Amino acid sequence: MTRRLLPSGEAAVLVECDGLDEVLALHDALAAEGRPGVVELVPAARTVLVAVDPAVLPLESLETWLRRVRVEGVVTAGGAALDDAVVPVVYDGDDLDETAELLGVSPESLVARHLAASWRVAFGGFAPGFGYLVSDDWPFDVPRLGAPRARVPAGAVALAGGFAGVYPRQSPGGWRLIGRTDAVLWDAARVEPAMLAPGRRVRFERVTG
């Protein structure tokens, strides 16, 4: 695993990885150790930002730890400290039929695969509350729309590439819409504002609209 360490201010180090699989492995290894002084772990597609309290864990000590930490054999910590999120979905998205046709399956088969997959929030981004969900059980690489929509409604359940996601608010977007949920993805008044926080396990549940 190649790691490039980049100081990010006086209380954080950005670790560059070779890809998302290594990001998830490193995130889990760091979370599993639970080192005192670590304030936050923020994964992204190719990086993990490690924020610390320098009075407890100086940056020099942090960098030494980041170079030495082993990811092999780590029991996945994703979601270990978080309850699973259950997202109720009405599968009536505008792109469901076309997406299934592009993937060579029936709409019902696509929905069944989406329901059966064990999802995990790999990282957040795009908008507060938006989580990029990945699953080892998901076999599809879903092409984005040729032209993004000007407005995607809040709660739209969508697919793009190897990811699933749920739009937390109305916004433009080029992901393919397969359903909708009334779950509140972001609420600043909650103790944990993001329902789909990085590391959380996610299960989709079919409901009727």
Short mmCIF file of C-alpha atoms in Angstrom, two decimals:
data_model
loop_
_atom_site.label_atom_id
_atom_site.label_comp_id
_atom_site.label_asym_id
_atom_site.label_seq_id
_atom_site.Cartn_x
_atom_site.Cartn_y
_atom_site.Cartn_z
CA MET A 1 0.00 0.00 0.00
CA THR A 2 1.45 3.34 -1.09
CA ARG A 3 0.88 6.20 1.34
CA ARG A 4 1.82 9.82 0.78
CA LEU A 5 1.42 11.99 3.85
CA LEU A 6 0.52 15.65 3.39
CA PRO A 7 0.32 17.95 6.44
CA SER A 8 -2.99 19.80 6.48
CA GLY A 9 -2.67 22.70 8.89
CA GLU A 10 -1.56 22.26 12.48
CA ALA A 11 -3.94 19.48 13.46
CA ALA A 12 -4.39 17.08 10.54
CA VAL A 13 -2.59 14.94 8.00
CA LEU A 14 -3.99 13.92 4.61
CA VAL A 15 -3.06 10.41 3.53
CA GLU A 16 -3.10 9.74 -0.21
CA CYS A 17 -3.86 6.13 -1.18
CA ASP A 18 -3.81 4.20 -4.45
CA GLY A 19 -7.58 3.80 -4.63
CA LEU A 20 -10.86 3.38 -2.78
CA ASP A 21 -10.16 -0.17 -1.59
CA GLU A 22 -7.02 1.05 0.17
CA VAL A 23 -8.87 4.06 1.58
CA LEU A 24 -11.45 1.75 3.16
CA ALA A 25 -8.76 -0.62 4.48
CA LEU A 26 -6.76 2.23 6.02
CA HIS A 27 -9.87 3.86 7.48
CA ASP A 28 -10.85 0.58 9.12
CA ALA A 29 -7.34 -0.03 10.47
CA LEU A 30 -7.15 3.43 12.01
CA ALA A 31 -10.66 3.18 13.45
CA ALA A 32 -9.93 -0.28 14.87
CA GLU A 33 -6.93 1.00 16.84
CA GLY A 34 -8.89 3.89 18.35
CA ARG A 35 -5.76 5.87 19.18
CA PRO A 36 -6.21 8.66 21.78
CA GLY A 37 -6.01 12.12 20.23
CA VAL A 38 -7.71 11.22 16.96
CA VAL A 39 -10.60 13.64 16.54
CA GLU A 40 -11.97 12.59 13.16
CA LEU A 41 -11.31 10.30 10.18
CA VAL A 42 -12.61 11.66 6.88
CA PRO A 43 -12.36 9.22 3.96
CA ALA A 44 -12.67 10.28 0.31
CA ALA A 45 -12.22 8.49 -3.00
CA ARG A 46 -8.40 8.39 -2.73
CA THR A 47 -7.55 9.99 0.61
CA VAL A 48 -8.12 9.79 4.35
CA LEU A 49 -7.92 12.98 6.38
CA VAL A 50 -6.84 12.29 9.95
CA ALA A 51 -7.63 15.17 12.32
CA VAL A 52 -6.12 15.12 15.80
CA ASP A 53 -5.74 17.04 19.03
CA PRO A 54 -2.01 17.90 18.81
CA ALA A 55 -1.78 18.21 22.57
CA VAL A 56 -2.63 14.51 22.84
CA LEU A 57 -1.22 13.19 19.55
CA PRO A 58 1.47 15.46 18.03
CA LEU A 59 1.68 15.53 14.24
CA GLU A 60 5.12 13.90 14.29
CA SER A 61 3.73 10.95 16.26
CA LEU A 62 0.69 10.85 13.99
CA GLU A 63 2.84 10.61 10.88
CA THR A 64 4.91 7.82 12.41
CA TRP A 65 1.73 5.90 13.22
CA LEU A 66 0.31 6.45 9.73
CA ARG A 67 3.46 5.08 8.12
CA ARG A 68 3.52 2.00 10.32
CA VAL A 69 -0.12 1.05 10.72
CA ARG A 70 -0.89 -2.31 9.11
CA VAL A 71 -4.08 -2.94 7.21
CA GLU A 72 -3.64 -6.64 6.52
CA GLY A 73 -5.89 -8.87 8.55
CA VAL A 74 -7.88 -6.00 10.06
CA VAL A 75 -11.46 -6.95 10.84
CA THR A 76 -13.57 -4.44 8.98
CA ALA A 77 -14.62 -1.70 11.35
CA GLY A 78 -17.04 -0.10 8.95
CA GLY A 79 -20.14 0.65 10.93
CA ALA A 80 -18.88 -1.10 14.06
CA ALA A 81 -19.55 1.98 16.19
CA LEU A 82 -22.66 2.99 14.28
CA ASP A 83 -26.10 1.45 14.04
CA ASP A 84 -27.08 0.24 10.60
CA ALA A 85 -29.14 2.72 8.61
CA VAL A 86 -32.35 1.40 7.08
CA VAL A 87 -33.58 3.39 4.09
CA PRO A 88 -37.18 2.74 2.97
CA VAL A 89 -37.51 2.99 -0.81
CA VAL A 90 -40.35 3.18 -3.29
CA TYR A 91 -38.83 1.77 -6.48
CA ASP A 92 -40.52 3.91 -9.11
CA GLY A 93 -37.60 6.03 -10.33
CA ASP A 94 -37.72 7.68 -13.74
CA ASP A 95 -34.64 5.77 -14.93
CA LEU A 96 -35.39 2.34 -13.46
CA ASP A 97 -36.57 0.64 -16.66
CA GLU A 98 -33.92 2.19 -18.90
CA THR A 99 -31.13 1.43 -16.42
CA ALA A 100 -32.21 -2.20 -16.16
CA GLU A 101 -32.26 -2.47 -19.95
CA LEU A 102 -28.75 -0.98 -20.19
CA LEU A 103 -27.51 -3.54 -17.67
CA GLY A 104 -29.24 -6.45 -19.39
CA VAL A 105 -31.56 -7.33 -16.53
CA SER A 106 -35.23 -6.84 -15.73
CA PRO A 107 -36.30 -3.89 -13.55
CA GLU A 108 -37.41 -6.33 -10.84
CA SER A 109 -34.03 -8.09 -10.94
CA LEU A 110 -32.21 -4.76 -10.60
CA VAL A 111 -34.36 -3.84 -7.60
CA ALA A 112 -33.76 -7.26 -6.05
CA ARG A 113 -29.99 -6.84 -6.41
CA HIS A 114 -30.16 -3.36 -4.87
CA LEU A 115 -32.16 -4.70 -1.91
CA ALA A 116 -29.97 -7.75 -1.37
CA ALA A 117 -26.62 -5.92 -1.42
CA SER A 118 -24.85 -5.13 1.84
CA TRP A 119 -24.00 -1.44 1.41
CA ARG A 120 -21.48 0.71 3.23
CA VAL A 121 -20.94 4.47 3.16
CA ALA A 122 -17.45 4.77 1.70
CA PHE A 123 -17.26 8.56 1.98
CA GLY A 124 -19.39 11.68 1.85
CA GLY A 125 -19.40 14.52 -0.60
CA PHE A 126 -21.30 16.57 -3.19
CA ALA A 127 -23.77 17.91 -0.60
CA PRO A 128 -24.20 17.66 3.20
CA GLY A 129 -25.70 14.26 3.93
CA PHE A 130 -24.82 12.63 0.61
CA GLY A 131 -23.00 9.32 1.03
CA TYR A 132 -21.25 7.32 -1.68
CA LEU A 133 -22.35 3.74 -1.02
CA VAL A 134 -20.36 0.69 -2.11
CA SER A 135 -20.96 -3.04 -1.84
CA ASP A 136 -18.97 -6.16 -2.63
CA ASP A 137 -22.32 -7.69 -3.61
CA TRP A 138 -23.04 -5.10 -6.31
CA PRO A 139 -21.93 -6.31 -9.78
CA PHE A 140 -22.95 -3.35 -11.93
CA ASP A 141 -21.11 -0.37 -13.39
CA VAL A 142 -23.95 2.01 -14.15
CA PRO A 143 -23.37 4.72 -16.78
CA ARG A 144 -24.33 8.24 -15.82
CA LEU A 145 -26.94 10.15 -17.78
CA GLY A 146 -25.72 11.69 -21.01
CA ALA A 147 -26.86 15.09 -19.74
CA PRO A 148 -27.45 15.88 -16.03
CA ARG A 149 -30.90 16.84 -14.85
CA ALA A 150 -31.34 20.44 -13.74
CA ARG A 151 -33.35 19.24 -10.73
CA VAL A 152 -33.22 15.95 -8.89
CA PRO A 153 -35.73 15.82 -6.02
CA ALA A 154 -34.68 15.32 -2.41
CA GLY A 155 -34.86 11.66 -1.45
CA ALA A 156 -34.10 10.34 -4.94
CA VAL A 157 -32.33 6.96 -4.76
CA ALA A 158 -29.79 6.74 -7.54
CA LEU A 159 -26.97 4.77 -9.17
CA ALA A 160 -23.77 5.80 -10.97
CA GLY A 161 -20.64 3.80 -11.70
CA GLY A 162 -20.22 1.29 -8.89
CA PHE A 163 -21.96 3.56 -6.37
CA ALA A 164 -25.45 3.94 -4.95
CA GLY A 165 -26.60 7.13 -3.28
CA VAL A 166 -29.55 9.16 -2.02
CA TYR A 167 -29.92 12.85 -2.80
CA PRO A 168 -30.38 14.70 0.52
CA ARG A 169 -31.86 17.80 -1.12
CA GLN A 170 -33.06 19.04 -4.49
CA SER A 171 -30.09 19.65 -6.76
CA PRO A 172 -28.76 19.06 -10.26
CA GLY A 173 -27.46 15.55 -10.88
CA GLY A 174 -26.44 13.01 -13.49
CA TRP A 175 -27.04 9.79 -11.56
CA ARG A 176 -29.76 7.37 -12.69
CA LEU A 177 -32.86 7.46 -10.51
CA ILE A 178 -34.36 4.13 -9.48
CA GLY A 179 -36.53 5.11 -6.53
CA ARG A 180 -37.31 7.57 -3.75
CA THR A 181 -37.31 7.71 0.04
CA ASP A 182 -38.81 9.99 2.66
CA ALA A 183 -35.84 9.42 5.01
CA VAL A 184 -34.23 12.63 6.27
CA LEU A 185 -30.61 12.36 5.15
CA TRP A 186 -29.38 15.55 6.79
CA ASP A 187 -30.66 17.33 9.89
CA ALA A 188 -28.34 19.84 11.55
CA ALA A 189 -30.40 19.59 14.76
CA ARG A 190 -29.51 15.92 15.26
CA VAL A 191 -26.55 14.84 17.35
CA GLU A 192 -25.23 13.18 14.20
CA PRO A 193 -26.58 15.31 11.33
CA ALA A 194 -25.78 12.88 8.51
CA MET A 195 -27.86 9.71 8.43
CA LEU A 196 -25.36 8.18 6.00
CA ALA A 197 -22.11 8.89 7.82
CA PRO A 198 -18.87 7.37 6.46
CA GLY A 199 -18.38 3.82 7.70
CA ARG A 200 -22.06 3.18 8.37
CA ARG A 201 -23.70 0.05 7.02
CA VAL A 202 -26.84 0.67 5.00
CA ARG A 203 -29.77 -1.55 4.14
CA PHE A 204 -32.49 -0.62 1.67
CA GLU A 205 -36.04 -1.76 2.42
CA ARG A 206 -38.84 -1.83 -0.14
CA VAL A 207 -42.05 0.01 0.68
CA THR A 208 -45.10 1.00 -1.32
CA GLY A 209 -45.78 4.63 -2.08
#
